[in-house]
Short mmCIF file of C-alpha atoms and ligand atoms in Angstrom, two decimals:
data_model
loop_
_atom_site.label_atom_id
_atom_site.label_comp_id
_atom_site.label_asym_id
_atom_site.label_seq_id
_atom_site.Cartn_x
_atom_site.Cartn_y
_atom_site.Cartn_z
CA UNK A 23 20.49 19.12 60.69
CA UNK A 24 23.96 17.82 59.92
CA UNK A 25 25.22 18.29 56.35
CA UNK A 26 24.92 14.54 55.56
CA UNK A 27 21.34 14.34 56.85
CA UNK A 28 20.49 17.52 54.98
CA UNK A 29 21.78 16.00 51.72
CA UNK A 30 19.68 12.85 52.23
CA UNK A 31 16.63 15.00 52.97
CA UNK A 32 17.13 17.04 49.74
CA UNK A 33 17.65 13.82 47.74
CA UNK A 34 14.39 12.34 49.08
CA UNK A 35 12.48 15.53 48.25
CA UNK A 36 13.97 15.56 44.71
CA UNK A 37 13.05 11.91 44.19
CA UNK A 38 9.52 12.53 45.43
CA UNK A 39 9.15 15.53 43.10
CA UNK A 40 10.47 13.55 40.11
CA UNK A 41 8.09 10.67 40.83
CA UNK A 42 5.21 13.09 41.16
CA UNK A 43 6.20 14.69 37.80
CA UNK A 44 6.37 11.29 36.16
CA UNK A 45 2.92 10.27 37.44
CA UNK A 46 1.53 13.60 36.29
CA UNK A 47 2.99 13.08 32.81
CA UNK A 48 1.62 9.52 32.57
CA UNK A 49 -1.74 10.74 33.76
CA UNK A 50 -1.81 13.51 31.14
CA UNK A 51 -0.82 11.03 28.42
CA UNK A 52 -3.55 8.62 29.51
CA UNK A 53 -6.02 11.49 29.46
CA UNK A 54 -4.86 12.52 26.00
CA UNK A 55 -5.24 8.92 24.83
CA UNK A 56 -8.77 8.85 26.17
CA UNK A 57 -9.55 12.15 24.49
CA UNK A 58 -8.09 10.88 21.23
CA UNK A 59 -10.08 7.64 21.48
CA UNK A 60 -13.15 9.68 22.15
CA UNK A 61 -12.38 12.01 19.27
CA UNK A 62 -11.83 9.04 16.94
CA UNK A 63 -15.02 7.37 18.12
CA UNK A 64 -16.91 10.61 17.69
CA UNK A 65 -15.40 11.07 14.22
CA UNK A 66 -16.34 7.50 13.28
CA UNK A 67 -19.86 7.99 14.62
CA UNK A 68 -20.50 4.26 14.63
CA UNK A 69 -19.07 3.73 11.14
CA UNK A 70 -16.88 0.66 10.47
CA UNK A 71 -13.23 1.68 10.31
CA UNK A 72 -11.17 -0.03 7.59
CA UNK A 73 -7.43 0.36 7.00
CA UNK A 74 -6.28 -0.15 3.40
CA UNK A 75 -2.55 -0.59 2.72
CA UNK A 76 -1.32 -0.17 -0.85
CA UNK A 77 2.06 -0.36 -2.54
CA UNK A 78 2.66 3.41 -2.46
CA UNK A 79 1.03 6.47 -1.00
CA UNK A 80 0.68 8.54 -4.16
CA UNK A 81 0.71 6.72 -7.51
CA UNK A 82 -1.49 6.96 -10.62
CA UNK A 83 -2.65 3.34 -10.16
CA UNK A 84 -3.03 3.28 -6.37
CA UNK A 85 -4.87 6.59 -6.27
CA UNK A 86 -7.63 4.86 -8.26
CA UNK A 87 -7.78 1.93 -5.81
CA UNK A 88 -7.99 4.44 -2.92
CA UNK A 89 -10.65 6.56 -4.68
CA UNK A 90 -12.82 3.50 -5.29
CA UNK A 91 -12.57 2.49 -1.63
CA UNK A 92 -13.30 6.00 -0.38
CA UNK A 93 -16.29 6.41 -2.62
CA UNK A 94 -17.72 3.06 -1.42
CA UNK A 95 -17.11 4.09 2.21
CA UNK A 96 -18.92 7.38 1.69
CA UNK A 97 -21.97 5.65 0.24
CA UNK A 98 -22.13 2.94 2.91
CA UNK A 99 -21.50 4.71 6.20
CA UNK A 100 -17.96 3.34 6.51
CA UNK A 101 -14.59 5.01 7.00
CA UNK A 102 -11.47 3.91 5.11
CA UNK A 103 -7.96 5.12 5.80
CA UNK A 104 -5.57 4.53 2.88
CA UNK A 105 -1.89 4.10 3.79
CA UNK A 106 1.21 3.35 1.73
CA UNK A 107 4.96 4.03 1.83
CA UNK A 108 6.34 7.01 -0.08
CA UNK A 109 8.26 4.64 -2.36
CA UNK A 110 7.60 0.94 -2.96
CA UNK A 111 9.07 -0.83 0.05
CA UNK A 112 7.61 -4.12 1.34
CA UNK A 113 9.29 -3.66 4.73
CA UNK A 114 7.57 -0.32 5.27
CA UNK A 115 4.32 -1.83 4.03
CA UNK A 116 4.66 -4.55 6.67
CA UNK A 117 5.36 -1.88 9.30
CA UNK A 118 2.10 -0.16 8.33
CA UNK A 119 0.34 -3.51 8.59
CA UNK A 120 1.82 -4.03 12.07
CA UNK A 121 0.62 -0.58 13.16
CA UNK A 122 -2.80 -1.22 11.67
CA UNK A 123 -3.13 -4.42 13.73
CA UNK A 124 -2.28 -2.42 16.89
CA UNK A 125 -5.03 0.08 16.13
CA UNK A 126 -7.54 -2.81 15.89
CA UNK A 127 -9.70 -1.53 13.03
CA UNK A 128 -12.85 -3.37 11.92
CA UNK A 129 -11.01 -4.73 8.88
CA UNK A 130 -7.75 -4.57 6.94
CA UNK A 131 -7.43 -4.57 3.14
CA UNK A 132 -3.82 -5.07 2.08
CA UNK A 133 -1.81 -5.49 -1.11
CA UNK A 134 0.25 -8.43 0.00
CA UNK A 135 3.34 -8.58 -2.13
CA UNK A 136 5.45 -11.35 -0.62
CA UNK A 137 5.21 -14.37 1.68
CA UNK A 138 6.72 -12.26 4.46
CA UNK A 139 3.24 -10.75 4.94
CA UNK A 140 1.70 -14.10 5.91
CA UNK A 141 2.54 -14.08 9.65
CA UNK A 142 1.08 -10.59 10.03
CA UNK A 143 -2.05 -11.42 8.05
CA UNK A 144 -2.53 -14.50 10.23
CA UNK A 145 -1.88 -12.46 13.39
CA UNK A 146 -4.60 -9.98 12.39
CA UNK A 147 -7.03 -12.84 11.69
CA UNK A 148 -6.17 -14.45 15.05
CA UNK A 149 -6.90 -11.15 16.76
CA UNK A 150 -10.32 -11.05 15.13
CA UNK A 151 -9.52 -8.47 12.45
CA UNK A 152 -10.76 -9.72 9.05
CA UNK A 153 -8.21 -9.40 6.23
CA UNK A 154 -8.86 -9.09 2.50
CA UNK A 155 -5.96 -8.94 0.04
CA UNK A 156 -6.18 -6.61 -2.95
CA UNK A 157 -4.17 -6.46 -6.22
CA UNK A 158 -1.63 -9.01 -4.98
CA UNK A 159 -2.72 -12.10 -3.08
CA UNK A 160 -1.20 -14.39 -0.49
CA UNK A 161 -3.24 -17.57 -0.95
CA UNK A 162 -1.26 -19.47 1.70
CA UNK A 163 -2.29 -17.03 4.41
CA UNK A 164 -5.55 -17.10 6.40
CA UNK A 165 -6.91 -14.02 4.57
CA UNK A 166 -10.60 -14.33 3.83
CA UNK A 167 -10.69 -13.11 0.22
CA UNK A 168 -8.56 -11.82 -2.63
CA UNK A 169 -9.94 -9.07 -4.84
CA UNK A 170 -8.00 -8.30 -8.03
CA UNK A 171 -6.87 -9.41 -11.45
CA UNK A 172 -6.21 -13.04 -12.36
CA UNK A 173 -2.55 -12.22 -12.91
CA UNK A 174 -1.39 -15.59 -14.25
CA UNK A 175 -4.24 -15.68 -16.80
CA UNK A 176 -3.33 -12.21 -18.04
CA UNK A 177 0.33 -13.20 -18.42
CA UNK A 178 -0.87 -16.09 -20.59
CA UNK A 179 -3.10 -13.74 -22.61
CA UNK A 180 -0.21 -11.32 -23.25
CA UNK A 181 2.02 -14.12 -24.52
CA UNK A 182 -0.76 -15.50 -26.73
CA UNK A 183 -1.16 -12.05 -28.26
CA UNK A 184 2.57 -11.95 -29.02
CA UNK A 185 2.55 -15.49 -30.47
CA UNK A 186 -0.30 -14.48 -32.77
CA UNK A 187 1.46 -11.36 -34.02
CA UNK A 188 5.23 -11.94 -34.06
CA UNK A 189 7.37 -14.60 -35.76
CA UNK A 190 10.74 -15.58 -34.32
CA UNK A 191 10.14 -14.02 -30.91
CA UNK A 192 13.17 -12.56 -29.10
CA UNK A 193 11.60 -11.08 -26.00
CA UNK A 194 12.72 -8.78 -23.20
CA UNK A 195 10.67 -8.43 -20.02
CA UNK A 196 10.57 -5.31 -17.86
CA UNK A 197 8.81 -6.43 -14.70
CA UNK A 198 7.73 -4.31 -11.72
CA UNK A 199 9.70 -6.45 -9.27
CA UNK A 200 11.31 -9.88 -9.24
CA UNK A 201 9.82 -10.63 -5.84
CA UNK A 202 6.17 -9.51 -5.81
CA UNK A 203 3.72 -12.37 -6.02
CA UNK A 204 1.46 -10.80 -8.68
CA UNK A 205 4.37 -9.77 -10.91
CA UNK A 206 5.79 -13.29 -10.63
CA UNK A 207 2.44 -14.74 -11.70
CA UNK A 208 2.29 -12.47 -14.77
CA UNK A 209 5.82 -13.42 -15.81
CA UNK A 210 5.13 -17.13 -15.15
CA UNK A 211 2.05 -16.93 -17.41
CA UNK A 212 4.18 -15.40 -20.17
CA UNK A 213 7.00 -17.92 -19.80
CA UNK A 214 4.73 -20.98 -19.64
CA UNK A 215 2.93 -19.87 -22.79
CA UNK A 216 5.92 -18.82 -24.87
CA UNK A 217 7.50 -22.25 -24.39
CA UNK A 218 4.78 -23.66 -26.68
CA UNK A 219 6.73 -22.06 -29.54
CA UNK A 220 10.16 -23.69 -29.76
CA UNK A 221 11.65 -20.74 -31.61
CA UNK A 222 10.53 -18.16 -29.01
CA UNK A 223 13.23 -16.87 -26.66
CA UNK A 224 13.14 -14.76 -23.55
CA UNK A 225 16.45 -12.99 -23.88
CA UNK A 226 16.51 -10.87 -20.74
CA UNK A 227 14.41 -9.79 -17.73
CA UNK A 228 14.91 -6.69 -15.56
CA UNK A 229 12.93 -4.96 -12.80
CA UNK A 230 11.74 -1.33 -12.78
CA UNK A 231 10.65 -1.21 -9.13
CA UNK A 232 7.39 0.12 -10.63
CA UNK A 233 9.07 3.39 -11.68
CA UNK A 234 8.97 4.73 -15.20
CA UNK A 235 12.51 6.18 -14.99
CA UNK A 236 13.89 2.77 -14.04
CA UNK A 237 11.85 1.10 -16.80
CA UNK A 238 13.50 3.48 -19.27
CA UNK A 239 17.02 2.86 -17.95
CA UNK A 240 16.59 -0.93 -17.85
CA UNK A 241 15.10 -1.05 -21.34
CA UNK A 242 17.86 1.17 -22.70
CA UNK A 243 20.56 -1.10 -21.26
CA UNK A 244 18.72 -4.21 -22.40
CA UNK A 245 18.35 -3.03 -25.99
CA UNK A 246 21.95 -1.96 -26.19
CA UNK A 247 23.08 -5.35 -24.92
CA UNK A 248 20.58 -7.38 -26.95
CA UNK A 249 19.70 -5.42 -30.11
CA UNK A 250 17.98 -8.53 -31.52
CA UNK A 251 15.04 -8.05 -29.13
CA UNK A 252 11.81 -7.66 -31.14
CA UNK A 253 9.22 -7.94 -28.34
CA UNK A 254 9.05 -6.07 -25.02
CA UNK A 255 6.68 -6.93 -22.18
CA UNK A 256 5.89 -4.26 -19.54
CA UNK A 257 4.61 -5.96 -16.40
CA UNK A 258 3.61 -3.06 -14.11
CA UNK A 259 1.61 0.09 -14.83
CA UNK A 260 4.37 2.56 -15.74
CA UNK A 261 6.70 0.13 -17.54
CA UNK A 262 5.40 0.67 -21.08
CA UNK A 263 6.00 4.43 -20.75
CA UNK A 264 9.66 3.84 -19.85
CA UNK A 265 9.97 1.17 -22.56
CA UNK A 266 8.73 3.55 -25.27
CA UNK A 267 10.98 6.38 -24.04
CA UNK A 268 14.04 4.10 -24.31
CA UNK A 269 12.99 2.85 -27.75
CA UNK A 270 12.65 6.45 -28.94
CA UNK A 271 16.08 7.35 -27.54
CA UNK A 272 17.55 4.46 -29.54
CA UNK A 273 15.46 5.08 -32.66
CA UNK A 274 13.83 1.66 -32.39
CA UNK A 275 10.31 1.49 -33.79
CA UNK A 276 10.48 -2.15 -34.82
CA UNK A 277 9.61 -3.67 -31.44
CA UNK A 278 6.22 -5.17 -30.52
CA UNK A 279 5.29 -3.72 -27.11
CA UNK A 280 2.68 -5.28 -24.87
CA UNK A 281 2.14 -4.16 -21.30
CA UNK A 282 -0.04 -3.78 -18.26
CA UNK A 283 -2.60 -1.12 -17.46
CA UNK A 284 -4.80 1.26 -19.35
CA UNK A 285 -3.81 4.44 -17.49
CA UNK A 286 -4.33 7.62 -19.58
CA UNK A 287 -0.69 7.93 -20.70
CA UNK A 288 -0.57 4.27 -21.71
CA UNK A 289 -3.76 4.66 -23.75
CA UNK A 290 -2.13 7.59 -25.55
CA UNK A 291 0.79 5.32 -26.48
CA UNK A 292 -1.70 2.75 -27.78
CA UNK A 293 -3.42 5.44 -29.81
CA UNK A 294 -0.03 6.57 -31.21
CA UNK A 295 0.66 2.91 -32.12
CA UNK A 296 3.80 2.87 -29.98
CA UNK A 297 2.27 0.09 -27.91
CA UNK A 298 0.45 -2.80 -29.61
CA UNK A 299 -1.59 -4.19 -26.73
CA UNK A 300 -2.45 -3.22 -23.17
CA UNK A 301 -3.86 -5.35 -20.38
CA UNK A 302 -6.71 -3.54 -18.68
CA UNK A 303 -7.14 -3.85 -14.93
CA UNK A 304 -9.82 -2.22 -12.81
CA UNK A 305 -7.99 -0.50 -9.93
CA UNK A 306 -11.02 1.68 -9.03
CA UNK A 307 -13.22 -1.42 -9.04
CA UNK A 308 -10.69 -3.23 -6.83
CA UNK A 309 -11.12 -0.45 -4.26
CA UNK A 310 -14.92 -0.62 -4.46
CA UNK A 311 -15.16 -4.41 -4.47
CA UNK A 312 -12.66 -5.01 -1.67
CA UNK A 313 -14.69 -2.67 0.56
CA UNK A 314 -17.91 -4.40 -0.47
CA UNK A 315 -16.43 -7.79 0.43
CA UNK A 316 -15.21 -6.39 3.76
CA UNK A 317 -18.70 -5.06 4.51
CA UNK A 318 -20.20 -8.49 3.81
CA UNK A 319 -17.62 -10.11 6.10
CA UNK A 320 -18.38 -7.65 8.91
CA UNK A 321 -22.10 -8.35 8.43
CA UNK A 322 -21.38 -12.06 8.83
CA UNK A 323 -22.13 -13.02 5.21
CA UNK A 324 -20.17 -15.68 3.33
CA UNK A 325 -17.80 -14.43 0.65
CA UNK A 326 -15.82 -16.10 -2.14
CA UNK A 327 -12.10 -16.69 -1.51
CA UNK A 328 -11.14 -15.48 -4.99
CA UNK A 329 -12.86 -12.49 -6.56
CA UNK A 330 -11.32 -11.63 -9.91
CA UNK A 331 -11.98 -8.15 -11.20
CA UNK A 332 -12.33 -7.66 -14.97
CA UNK A 333 -9.19 -7.73 -17.02
CA UNK A 334 -8.64 -8.15 -20.75
CA UNK A 335 -6.43 -7.30 -23.69
CA UNK A 336 -7.06 -3.88 -25.21
CA UNK A 337 -5.90 -3.19 -28.77
CA UNK A 338 -8.28 -0.43 -29.70
CA UNK A 339 -8.35 2.89 -27.80
CA UNK A 340 -12.04 3.23 -28.61
CA UNK A 341 -12.81 -0.02 -26.82
CA UNK A 342 -10.92 0.16 -23.54
C1 BGC B 404 0.11 -3.48 -10.49
C2 BGC B 404 0.27 -2.77 -9.17
C3 BGC B 404 1.44 -1.85 -9.22
C4 BGC B 404 1.26 -0.91 -10.37
C5 BGC B 404 2.48 -0.03 -10.37
C6 BGC B 404 0.06 -2.51 -11.62
O1 BGC B 404 0.07 -3.21 -12.81
O2 BGC B 404 -1.06 -4.27 -10.48
O3 BGC B 404 0.52 -3.70 -8.17
O4 BGC B 404 1.57 -1.14 -8.02
O5 BGC B 404 1.16 -1.66 -11.56
O6 BGC B 404 2.88 0.52 -11.49
#
């Protein structure tokens, strides 16, 4: 063979070998996929597979929602996989929702924080995957049900409590986020109610991004800038802890604090009279109930569009 022909021959052999390698790889991957599918199916053993997406992976509040869902799943032959970003991040939450749709589970339960979730919720519904929202709703989407607190009503209740207990209100608000639907509803309830008292002012609002350290920083800055503040609202679960830490750093014990959630540390602050009133929510119950609603949907039963879990004002540690 001439050198040129020889080169062409070697090139053809190399190409054939590469193609063969590629097919082998694809074949192995397909096989692995099949094995994984089989493994998953075997692991599910006929149980309904639900994906639940929360605000964060590991958080005192969300761990309760997850525990409630897992306990329901265990008692009803279902399987729930809880997912959440490491830190609050709606974009990553949406990415998890996208991936969940690809997996095609029997149902998706999602905390839907902003309108940007609507197209994905509707996509899941169009693909036949039932969606239930939990903790934060998206009423303009095609989701079947919302399970969680009546957030606007509890914002109203907080403000009524303040109106009943404080004269000449100069309020600061530490909210979880400025953008999340449920936080907005809480703040709207407060604002709409406080306007009934002409002398009540909302002096400043800041967001903690649901972190206690940020709640402390924001409160500290707020109180330094507006020392006349005599009421502080904490809108998400860890805000009152940060609020009290900042007040202590500034030697302020003259502020009426009202905030969300009866987590253990918050109840301690209530007991120590550092917080006047807490709003109780039922995160564990939200996990249980959202799974129960999903089970009814899968069984073809009709469910309510709005399912409000219990929530009320708590002023006495002995009556949470
Ligand atoms: C809210 C949750 C939030 C949690 C965080 C709760 O009050 O309902 O959505 O993730 O606070 O601290």
